[in-house]
PDB file of C-alpha atoms in Angstrom:
ATOM      1  CA  MET T   1     125.475 199.943  90.021  1.00 41.00           C
ATOM      2  CA  PRO T   2     125.956 196.353  88.777  1.00 52.00           C
ATOM      3  CA  ALA T   3     129.523 195.049  88.608  1.00 63.00           C
ATOM      4  CA  ALA T   4     131.129 194.886  85.200  1.00 59.00           C
ATOM      5  CA  PRO T   5     132.235 191.524  83.824  1.00 67.00           C
ATOM      6  CA  GLU T   6     135.951 190.861  84.262  1.00 70.00           C
ATOM      7  CA  LEU T   7     136.125 188.313  81.434  1.00 59.00           C
ATOM      8  CA  ILE T   8     134.989 189.787  78.164  1.00 61.00           C
ATOM      9  CA  SER T   9     136.974 187.764  75.646  1.00 68.00           C
ATOM     10  CA  PRO T  10     136.574 184.094  74.701  1.00 72.00           C
ATOM     11  CA  LYS T  11     140.343 184.150  74.087  1.00 78.00           C
ATOM     12  CA  SER T  12     141.099 184.549  77.802  1.00 84.00           C
ATOM     13  CA  PRO T  13     143.328 181.685  79.052  1.00 88.00           C
ATOM     14  CA  ARG T  14     140.801 180.883  81.819  1.00 89.00           C
ATOM     15  CA  VAL T  15     137.984 180.708  79.288  1.00 91.00           C
ATOM     16  CA  SER T  16     140.024 178.585  76.878  1.00 92.00           C
ATOM     17  CA  ALA T  17     140.895 176.133  79.658  1.00 94.00           C
ATOM     18  CA  ALA T  18     137.247 175.770  80.639  1.00 94.00           C
ATOM     19  CA  ARG T  19     136.053 175.433  77.046  1.00 93.00           C
ATOM     20  CA  ARG T  20     138.446 172.521  76.433  1.00 95.00           C
ATOM     21  CA  LEU T  21     136.628 170.499  79.096  1.00 96.00           C
ATOM     22  CA  ALA T  22     133.823 169.891  76.600  1.00 93.00           C
ATOM     23  CA  LYS T  23     136.204 167.285  75.104  1.00 95.00           C
ATOM     24  CA  ARG T  24     136.706 163.938  76.809  1.00 95.00           C
ATOM     25  CA  ASN T  25     140.483 163.771  76.397  1.00 96.00           C
ATOM     26  CA  PHE T  26     140.941 167.132  78.136  1.00 96.00           C
ATOM     27  CA  ARG T  27     138.536 166.137  80.908  1.00 96.00           C
ATOM     28  CA  GLY T  28     140.526 162.970  81.514  1.00 95.00           C
ATOM     29  CA  LYS T  29     143.851 164.775  81.474  1.00 96.00           C
ATOM     30  CA  GLU T  30     142.776 167.513  83.889  1.00 96.00           C
ATOM     31  CA  ARG T  31     140.284 165.357  85.860  1.00 97.00           C
ATOM     32  CA  LEU T  32     137.856 168.261  85.643  1.00 97.00           C
ATOM     33  CA  PHE T  33     134.391 168.601  84.104  1.00 97.00           C
ATOM     34  CA  LEU T  34     131.725 171.242  83.499  1.00 97.00           C
ATOM     35  CA  ALA T  35     128.489 171.616  85.455  1.00 96.00           C
ATOM     36  CA  GLU T  36     125.985 174.067  83.977  1.00 95.00           C
ATOM     37  CA  GLY T  37     122.950 175.796  85.396  1.00 94.00           C
ATOM     38  CA  PRO T  38     121.893 176.768  88.918  1.00 95.00           C
ATOM     39  CA  GLN T  39     120.904 173.296  90.138  1.00 94.00           C
ATOM     40  CA  ALA T  40     124.139 171.571  89.164  1.00 95.00           C
ATOM     41  CA  VAL T  41     126.313 174.447  90.372  1.00 96.00           C
ATOM     42  CA  ARG T  42     124.480 174.598  93.702  1.00 96.00           C
ATOM     43  CA  GLU T  43     125.047 170.876  94.218  1.00 96.00           C
ATOM     44  CA  ALA T  44     128.715 171.203  93.269  1.00 96.00           C
ATOM     45  CA  ALA T  45     129.223 174.108  95.686  1.00 96.00           C
ATOM     46  CA  GLY T  46     127.776 172.033  98.505  1.00 94.00           C
ATOM     47  CA  HIS T  47     129.941 169.004  97.730  1.00 93.00           C
ATOM     48  CA  GLY T  48     133.147 169.611  99.652  1.00 89.00           C
ATOM     49  CA  GLN T  49     135.959 171.011  97.517  1.00 92.00           C
ATOM     50  CA  THR T  50     134.471 169.782  94.229  1.00 96.00           C
ATOM     51  CA  LEU T  51     133.775 173.191  92.663  1.00 97.00           C
ATOM     52  CA  VAL T  52     137.018 174.767  91.453  1.00 97.00           C
ATOM     53  CA  GLU T  53     135.799 177.743  89.410  1.00 96.00           C
ATOM     54  CA  LEU T  54     132.508 179.423  88.626  1.00 96.00           C
ATOM     55  CA  PHE T  55     131.837 181.545  85.559  1.00 95.00           C
ATOM     56  CA  ALA T  56     128.732 183.724  85.868  1.00 95.00           C
ATOM     57  CA  THR T  57     127.136 186.526  83.914  1.00 94.00           C
ATOM     58  CA  VAL T  58     126.413 189.677  85.895  1.00 93.00           C
ATOM     59  CA  ASP T  59     122.676 189.008  85.673  1.00 94.00           C
ATOM     60  CA  ALA T  60     123.057 185.398  86.836  1.00 95.00           C
ATOM     61  CA  ALA T  61     125.347 186.432  89.689  1.00 95.00           C
ATOM     62  CA  GLU T  62     122.642 188.797  90.925  1.00 95.00           C
ATOM     63  CA  ARG T  63     119.775 186.347  90.361  1.00 96.00           C
ATOM     64  CA  TYR T  64     121.608 183.500  92.045  1.00 97.00           C
ATOM     65  CA  ALA T  65     123.534 185.466  94.636  1.00 96.00           C
ATOM     66  CA  ASP T  66     123.087 182.668  97.168  1.00 97.00           C
ATOM     67  CA  ILE T  67     124.749 180.139  94.850  1.00 97.00           C
ATOM     68  CA  VAL T  68     127.619 182.506  94.104  1.00 96.00           C
ATOM     69  CA  GLY T  69     128.034 183.023  97.847  1.00 96.00           C
ATOM     70  CA  GLU T  70     128.104 179.248  98.421  1.00 96.00           C
ATOM     71  CA  ALA T  71     130.690 178.886  95.662  1.00 96.00           C
ATOM     72  CA  ARG T  72     132.953 181.487  97.247  1.00 95.00           C
ATOM     73  CA  ALA T  73     132.479 179.906 100.682  1.00 95.00           C
ATOM     74  CA  ALA T  74     133.528 176.562  99.183  1.00 94.00           C
ATOM     75  CA  GLY T  75     136.777 178.113  97.978  1.00 95.00           C
ATOM     76  CA  ALA T  76     135.916 178.335  94.272  1.00 96.00           C
ATOM     77  CA  ARG T  77     137.253 181.177  92.151  1.00 94.00           C
ATOM     78  CA  VAL T  78     134.308 183.209  90.848  1.00 94.00           C
ATOM     79  CA  HIS T  79     134.604 185.040  87.530  1.00 93.00           C
ATOM     80  CA  LEU T  80     132.028 187.520  86.276  1.00 92.00           C
ATOM     81  CA  ALA T  81     131.887 186.979  82.551  1.00 90.00           C
ATOM     82  CA  ASP T  82     130.303 188.532  79.496  1.00 89.00           C
ATOM     83  CA  GLU T  83     127.328 186.611  78.064  1.00 90.00           C
ATOM     84  CA  ASP T  84     129.349 185.786  74.950  1.00 89.00           C
ATOM     85  CA  VAL T  85     132.011 184.211  77.139  1.00 90.00           C
ATOM     86  CA  ILE T  86     129.459 182.027  78.933  1.00 93.00           C
ATOM     87  CA  ALA T  87     127.993 181.013  75.582  1.00 92.00           C
ATOM     88  CA  ASP T  88     131.483 180.073  74.405  1.00 91.00           C
ATOM     89  CA  ILE T  89     132.114 177.813  77.405  1.00 93.00           C
ATOM     90  CA  SER T  90     128.609 176.366  77.575  1.00 92.00           C
ATOM     91  CA  THR T  91     127.592 173.213  75.733  1.00 88.00           C
ATOM     92  CA  THR T  92     123.897 174.153  75.723  1.00 87.00           C
ATOM     93  CA  VAL T  93     121.907 176.113  73.158  1.00 85.00           C
ATOM     94  CA  THR T  94     120.449 178.431  75.805  1.00 87.00           C
ATOM     95  CA  PRO T  95     122.972 178.896  78.636  1.00 89.00           C
ATOM     96  CA  GLN T  96     121.580 179.771  82.065  1.00 92.00           C
ATOM     97  CA  GLY T  97     124.439 182.077  82.991  1.00 94.00           C
ATOM     98  CA  LEU T  98     126.318 179.778  85.403  1.00 96.00           C
ATOM     99  CA  VAL T  99     129.054 177.317  84.436  1.00 96.00           C
ATOM    100  CA  GLY T 100     131.130 175.541  87.060  1.00 96.00           C
ATOM    101  CA  VAL T 101     134.428 173.729  86.687  1.00 97.00           C
ATOM    102  CA  CYS T 102     134.400 170.684  88.979  1.00 97.00           C
ATOM    103  CA  ARG T 103     136.789 167.985  90.110  1.00 97.00           C
ATOM    104  CA  PHE T 104     136.036 164.399  89.132  1.00 97.00           C
ATOM    105  CA  LEU T 105     133.712 162.594  91.531  1.00 96.00           C
ATOM    106  CA  ASP T 106     134.042 158.879  90.756  1.00 96.00           C
ATOM    107  CA  VAL T 107     135.143 156.487  93.481  1.00 97.00           C
ATOM    108  CA  PRO T 108     137.051 153.177  93.370  1.00 97.00           C
ATOM    109  CA  PHE T 109     134.858 150.113  92.931  1.00 98.00           C
ATOM    110  CA  GLU T 110     136.332 148.759  96.161  1.00 97.00           C
ATOM    111  CA  ASP T 111     134.800 151.701  98.049  1.00 98.00           C
ATOM    112  CA  VAL T 112     131.362 150.774  96.703  1.00 98.00           C
ATOM    113  CA  LEU T 113     131.774 147.216  97.963  1.00 98.00           C
ATOM    114  CA  ALA T 114     133.147 148.325 101.337  1.00 97.00           C
ATOM    115  CA  ALA T 115     129.939 150.299 101.970  1.00 96.00           C
ATOM    116  CA  ARG T 116     127.879 147.063 101.754  1.00 97.00           C
ATOM    117  CA  PRO T 117     125.343 148.435  99.244  1.00 97.00           C
ATOM    118  CA  ARG T 118     121.748 147.229  99.189  1.00 97.00           C
ATOM    119  CA  LEU T 119     120.690 148.720  95.850  1.00 98.00           C
ATOM    120  CA  VAL T 120     123.004 149.313  92.892  1.00 98.00           C
ATOM    121  CA  ALA T 121     122.518 150.221  89.231  1.00 98.00           C
ATOM    122  CA  VAL T 122     125.088 148.780  86.823  1.00 98.00           C
ATOM    123  CA  LEU T 123     125.203 150.388  83.380  1.00 97.00           C
ATOM    124  CA  SER T 124     126.699 147.951  80.881  1.00 95.00           C
ATOM    125  CA  ASN T 125     127.497 149.215  77.390  1.00 91.00           C
ATOM    126  CA  VAL T 126     125.246 152.242  77.857  1.00 93.00           C
ATOM    127  CA  ARG T 127     126.530 154.624  75.196  1.00 92.00           C
ATOM    128  CA  ASP T 128     123.973 157.427  75.196  1.00 93.00           C
ATOM    129  CA  PRO T 129     125.028 160.146  77.679  1.00 94.00           C
ATOM    130  CA  GLY T 130     121.467 161.341  78.187  1.00 94.00           C
ATOM    131  CA  ASN T 131     120.395 157.819  79.153  1.00 93.00           C
ATOM    132  CA  ALA T 132     123.325 157.434  81.539  1.00 95.00           C
ATOM    133  CA  GLY T 133     122.583 160.709  83.289  1.00 96.00           C
ATOM    134  CA  THR T 134     118.868 159.960  83.526  1.00 96.00           C
ATOM    135  CA  VAL T 135     119.467 156.489  84.994  1.00 96.00           C
ATOM    136  CA  LEU T 136     121.811 158.077  87.527  1.00 97.00           C
ATOM    137  CA  ARG T 137     119.030 160.497  88.441  1.00 97.00           C
ATOM    138  CA  CYS T 138     116.537 157.615  88.752  1.00 97.00           C
ATOM    139  CA  ALA T 139     118.933 155.657  90.963  1.00 97.00           C
ATOM    140  CA  ASP T 140     119.389 158.699  93.166  1.00 97.00           C
ATOM    141  CA  ALA T 141     115.627 159.236  93.425  1.00 97.00           C
ATOM    142  CA  ALA T 142     115.019 155.564  94.275  1.00 97.00           C
ATOM    143  CA  GLY T 143     117.568 155.711  97.092  1.00 97.00           C
ATOM    144  CA  ALA T 144     120.204 153.519  95.466  1.00 97.00           C
ATOM    145  CA  ASP T 145     123.550 153.264  97.215  1.00 98.00           C
ATOM    146  CA  ALA T 146     125.754 153.418  94.126  1.00 98.00           C
ATOM    147  CA  VAL T 147     125.960 153.369  90.344  1.00 98.00           C
ATOM    148  CA  ILE T 148     128.577 151.474  88.357  1.00 98.00           C
ATOM    149  CA  LEU T 149     129.481 152.311  84.756  1.00 97.00           C
ATOM    150  CA  THR T 150     131.277 149.454  83.022  1.00 95.00           C
ATOM    151  CA  ASP T 151     134.396 149.955  80.952  1.00 91.00           C
ATOM    152  CA  ALA T 152     132.335 149.943  77.732  1.00 86.00           C
ATOM    153  CA  SER T 153     129.908 152.657  78.843  1.00 92.00           C
ATOM    154  CA  VAL T 154     129.738 156.371  78.121  1.00 93.00           C
ATOM    155  CA  ASP T 155     131.879 158.945  79.926  1.00 95.00           C
ATOM    156  CA  LEU T 156     130.249 159.875  83.243  1.00 95.00           C
ATOM    157  CA  TYR T 157     131.311 163.491  82.715  1.00 96.00           C
ATOM    158  CA  ASN T 158     129.944 163.998  79.224  1.00 95.00           C
ATOM    159  CA  PRO T 159     128.085 167.340  79.386  1.00 94.00           C
ATOM    160  CA  LYS T 160     124.818 165.710  78.272  1.00 95.00           C
ATOM    161  CA  SER T 161     125.138 163.132  81.041  1.00 96.00           C
ATOM    162  CA  VAL T 162     125.821 165.818  83.656  1.00 95.00           C
ATOM    163  CA  ARG T 163     122.808 167.841  82.515  1.00 93.00           C
ATOM    164  CA  ALA T 164     120.526 164.798  82.430  1.00 95.00           C
ATOM    165  CA  SER T 165     121.407 163.861  86.007  1.00 94.00           C
ATOM    166  CA  VAL T 166     120.212 167.314  87.222  1.00 90.00           C
ATOM    167  CA  GLY T 167     122.681 167.339  90.109  1.00 92.00           C
ATOM    168  CA  SER T 168     122.574 163.635  90.986  1.00 94.00           C
ATOM    169  CA  HIS T 169     126.241 163.296  89.992  1.00 94.00           C
ATOM    170  CA  PHE T 170     126.954 164.886  93.367  1.00 96.00           C
ATOM    171  CA  HIS T 171     124.631 162.705  95.454  1.00 95.00           C
ATOM    172  CA  LEU T 172     125.767 159.089  95.324  1.00 95.00           C
ATOM    173  CA  PRO T 173     128.969 157.135  94.695  1.00 97.00           C
ATOM    174  CA  VAL T 174     129.722 156.226  91.088  1.00 97.00           C
ATOM    175  CA  ALA T 175     132.446 153.807  90.027  1.00 97.00           C
ATOM    176  CA  VAL T 176     133.580 153.937  86.403  1.00 97.00           C
ATOM    177  CA  GLY T 177     135.492 151.705  84.020  1.00 96.00           C
ATOM    178  CA  VAL T 178     134.646 148.469  85.852  1.00 96.00           C
ATOM    179  CA  PRO T 179     134.427 145.348  83.630  1.00 96.00           C
ATOM    180  CA  VAL T 180     130.962 143.876  84.030  1.00 96.00           C
ATOM    181  CA  GLU T 181     132.392 140.508  85.080  1.00 96.00           C
ATOM    182  CA  GLN T 182     134.388 142.181  87.857  1.00 97.00           C
ATOM    183  CA  ALA T 183     131.353 144.180  88.966  1.00 97.00           C
ATOM    184  CA  VAL T 184     129.191 141.067  89.213  1.00 97.00           C
ATOM    185  CA  ARG T 185     131.875 139.029  90.956  1.00 97.00           C
ATOM    186  CA  GLY T 186     132.522 141.745  93.537  1.00 98.00           C
ATOM    187  CA  LEU T 187     128.850 142.399  94.249  1.00 98.00           C
ATOM    188  CA  LYS T 188     128.035 138.705  94.576  1.00 97.00           C
ATOM    189  CA  GLY T 189     130.915 138.427  97.019  1.00 97.00           C
ATOM    190  CA  GLU T 190     129.106 140.940  99.216  1.00 97.00           C
ATOM    191  CA  GLY T 191     125.866 138.967  99.091  1.00 96.00           C
ATOM    192  CA  VAL T 192     124.195 141.130  96.450  1.00 97.00           C
ATOM    193  CA  ARG T 193     121.698 139.425  94.131  1.00 97.00           C
ATOM    194  CA  ILE T 194     122.230 140.267  90.452  1.00 98.00           C
ATOM    195  CA  LEU T 195     119.223 140.952  88.231  1.00 97.00           C
ATOM    196  CA  ALA T 196     119.604 141.676  84.532  1.00 96.00           C
ATOM    197  CA  ALA T 197     116.879 143.866  83.047  1.00 95.00           C
ATOM    198  CA  ASP T 198     115.939 142.596  79.601  1.00 92.00           C
ATOM    199  CA  GLY T 199     112.736 142.838  77.594  1.00 87.00           C
ATOM    200  CA  ALA T 200     113.084 139.162  76.666  1.00 85.00           C
ATOM    201  CA  GLY T 201     113.775 138.026  80.215  1.00 86.00           C
ATOM    202  CA  GLU T 202     112.456 134.690  81.428  1.00 89.00           C
ATOM    203  CA  ASP T 203     111.218 136.189  84.691  1.00 90.00           C
ATOM    204  CA  ASP T 204     108.532 138.821  85.114  1.00 92.00           C
ATOM    205  CA  LEU T 205     109.041 141.771  87.467  1.00 95.00           C
ATOM    206  CA  ASP T 206     105.522 141.403  88.869  1.00 93.00           C
ATOM    207  CA  ALA T 207     106.161 137.702  89.533  1.00 90.00           C
ATOM    208  CA  GLU T 208     109.444 138.512  91.290  1.00 91.00           C
ATOM    209  CA  LEU T 209     107.606 140.953  93.544  1.00 92.00           C
ATOM    210  CA  ASP T 210     104.855 138.424  94.230  1.00 91.00           C
ATOM    211  CA  LYS T 211     107.426 135.767  95.173  1.00 89.00           C
ATOM    212  CA  GLY T 212     108.979 138.104  97.737  1.00 88.00           C
ATOM    213  CA  THR T 213     112.485 137.644  96.331  1.00 86.00           C
ATOM    214  CA  MET T 214     113.350 141.300  95.889  1.00 91.00           C
ATOM    215  CA  GLY T 215     113.791 142.419  99.493  1.00 93.00           C
ATOM    216  CA  THR T 216     117.437 141.369  99.600  1.00 95.00           C
ATOM    217  CA  PRO T 217     120.438 143.479  98.477  1.00 96.00           C
ATOM    218  CA  THR T 218     120.120 143.793  94.706  1.00 97.00           C
ATOM    219  CA  ALA T 219     122.084 145.091  91.734  1.00 98.00           C
ATOM    220  CA  TRP T 220     120.304 145.710  88.444  1.00 98.00           C
ATOM    221  CA  ILE T 221     122.270 145.462  85.202  1.00 97.00           C
ATOM    222  CA  PHE T 222     120.927 147.749  82.463  1.00 96.00           C
ATOM    223  CA  GLY T 223     122.205 147.415  78.904  1.00 92.00           C
ATOM    224  CA  ASN T 224     122.379 149.396  75.713  1.00 87.00           C
ATOM    225  CA  GLU T 225     118.953 150.679  74.675  1.00 81.00           C
ATOM    226  CA  ALA T 226     119.371 149.640  71.044  1.00 79.00           C
ATOM    227  CA  TRP T 227     120.582 146.058  71.463  1.00 82.00           C
ATOM    228  CA  GLY T 228     120.080 145.191  75.132  1.00 83.00           C
ATOM    229  CA  LEU T 229     122.319 142.818  77.057  1.00 91.00           C
ATOM    230  CA  PRO T 230     124.481 140.212  75.312  1.00 92.00           C
ATOM    231  CA  GLU T 231     124.005 136.570  76.277  1.00 94.00           C
ATOM    232  CA  GLU T 232     127.299 136.436  78.168  1.00 94.00           C
ATOM    233  CA  THR T 233     126.154 139.289  80.409  1.00 94.00           C
ATOM    234  CA  ARG T 234     122.715 137.778  80.977  1.00 94.00           C
ATOM    235  CA  ALA T 235     124.452 134.549  81.986  1.00 95.00           C
ATOM    236  CA  LEU T 236     126.194 136.356  84.840  1.00 96.00           C
ATOM    237  CA  ALA T 237     122.896 137.297  86.502  1.00 96.00           C
ATOM    238  CA  ASP T 238     120.931 135.344  89.079  1.00 96.00           C
ATOM    239  CA  ALA T 239     117.784 136.134  87.062  1.00 95.00           C
ATOM    240  CA  VAL T 240     116.925 137.914  83.810  1.00 95.00           C
ATOM    241  CA  VAL T 241     113.848 140.032  84.446  1.00 95.00           C
ATOM    242  CA  ARG T 242     111.491 141.776  82.052  1.00 93.00           C
ATOM    243  CA  VAL T 243     109.205 144.678  82.895  1.00 93.00           C
ATOM    244  CA  PRO T 244     105.720 143.491  81.905  1.00 91.00           C
ATOM    245  CA  ILE T 245     103.982 145.455  79.166  1.00 90.00           C
ATOM    246  CA  HIS T 246     100.285 145.501  80.030  1.00 90.00           C
ATOM    247  CA  GLY T 247      99.270 147.763  77.171  1.00 91.00           C
ATOM    248  CA  ARG T 248     100.227 147.856  73.507  1.00 87.00           C
ATOM    249  CA  ALA T 249     103.553 149.693  73.726  1.00 87.00           C
ATOM    250  CA  GLU T 250     106.361 147.945  71.907  1.00 83.00           C
ATOM    251  CA  SER T 251     108.794 148.468  74.808  1.00 83.00           C
ATOM    252  CA  LEU T 252     110.057 150.917  77.420  1.00 88.00           C
ATOM    253  CA  ASN T 253     113.085 153.090  76.941  1.00 91.00           C
ATOM    254  CA  LEU T 254     116.128 152.460  79.120  1.00 92.00           C
ATOM    255  CA  ALA T 255     115.569 155.205  81.686  1.00 92.00           C
ATOM    256  CA  THR T 256     111.892 154.349  82.172  1.00 94.00           C
ATOM    257  CA  ALA T 257     112.630 150.657  82.614  1.00 94.00           C
ATOM    258  CA  ALA T 258     115.433 151.481  85.053  1.00 96.00           C
ATOM    259  CA  ALA T 259     113.111 153.671  87.114  1.00 96.00           C
ATOM    260  CA  VAL T 260     110.475 150.916  87.307  1.00 96.00           C
ATOM    261  CA  CYS T 261     113.025 148.266  88.333  1.00 97.00           C
ATOM    262  CA  LEU T 262     114.865 150.395  90.890  1.00 97.00           C
ATOM    263  CA  TYR T 263     111.671 151.614  92.533  1.00 97.00           C
ATOM    264  CA  ALA T 264     110.334 148.052  92.681  1.00 96.00           C
ATOM    265  CA  SER T 265     113.475 146.935  94.511  1.00 96.00           C
ATOM    266  CA  ALA T 266     113.430 149.966  96.802  1.00 96.00           C
ATOM    267  CA  ARG T 267     109.821 149.292  97.793  1.00 95.00           C
ATOM    268  CA  ALA T 268     110.472 145.586  98.383  1.00 95.00           C
ATOM    269  CA  GLN T 269     113.514 146.371 100.515  1.00 95.00           C
ATOM    270  CA  ARG T 270     111.609 148.882 102.636  1.00 91.00           C
ATOM    271  CA  ALA T 271     108.819 146.356 103.173  1.00 86.00           C
ATOM    272  CA  SER T 272     111.372 143.692 104.111  1.00 78.00           C
ATOM    273  CA  SER T 273     113.093 145.938 106.656  1.00 72.00           C
ATOM    274  CA  THR T 274     109.833 146.645 108.505  1.00 66.00           C
ATOM    275  CA  ARG T 275     108.879 142.996 108.983  1.00 60.00           C
TER     276      ARG T 275
END
């Protein structure tokens, strides 16, 4: 006989505490955030002591018994909850039955530098949480060593950002709240070349690849999708690079452009290391 849910009221103190994490000020105060769905919860459970609590419907607990087991093994408190309770905590229209409460993951910028990164994505003034999460996912897929969110960028733990990263929040170091000037200065000090991605850039990505200049440690600066990078930020870079448009599209969106740039650098660095 299936177990009965222990949490059946959205007014439960545990439920109220989790629901508040949908708001940035509560996330910052508690240094906790929500991770929803089986993929994100699985990644959280496998990331040290990151997962604090797991709320699961009875059906989801049975369907994803392995994830629930991993959560318990990681020391997380597991609560079986009514579907209405999960819906109350969730920030999605169609909850998947699992919502985790996780500790913050960001690392000091100094830790990023100490690791001598070869490929970094810097998000400057990126305000859309979906874009931020998707770029984080692209950086993870391309094998980047770190992501940096400047002080003017969106909250790393916004629920839309966490969902868009599809678990990549738990895979690579992310530094937050770093002024772009400080990020550039620190990375250059470690021998990292700075490239600013801009549709009006003087340099062409294909030309950069042809010149063989992209095999060195590189950080890409990506700006706000609506208005790009300001002149003062472009001036900080060693080169301002555009992704060539070979067809008739007006432009690429931020996440697509980031994927193209990061994969180009990753390929050039792999080729350089085998020479």
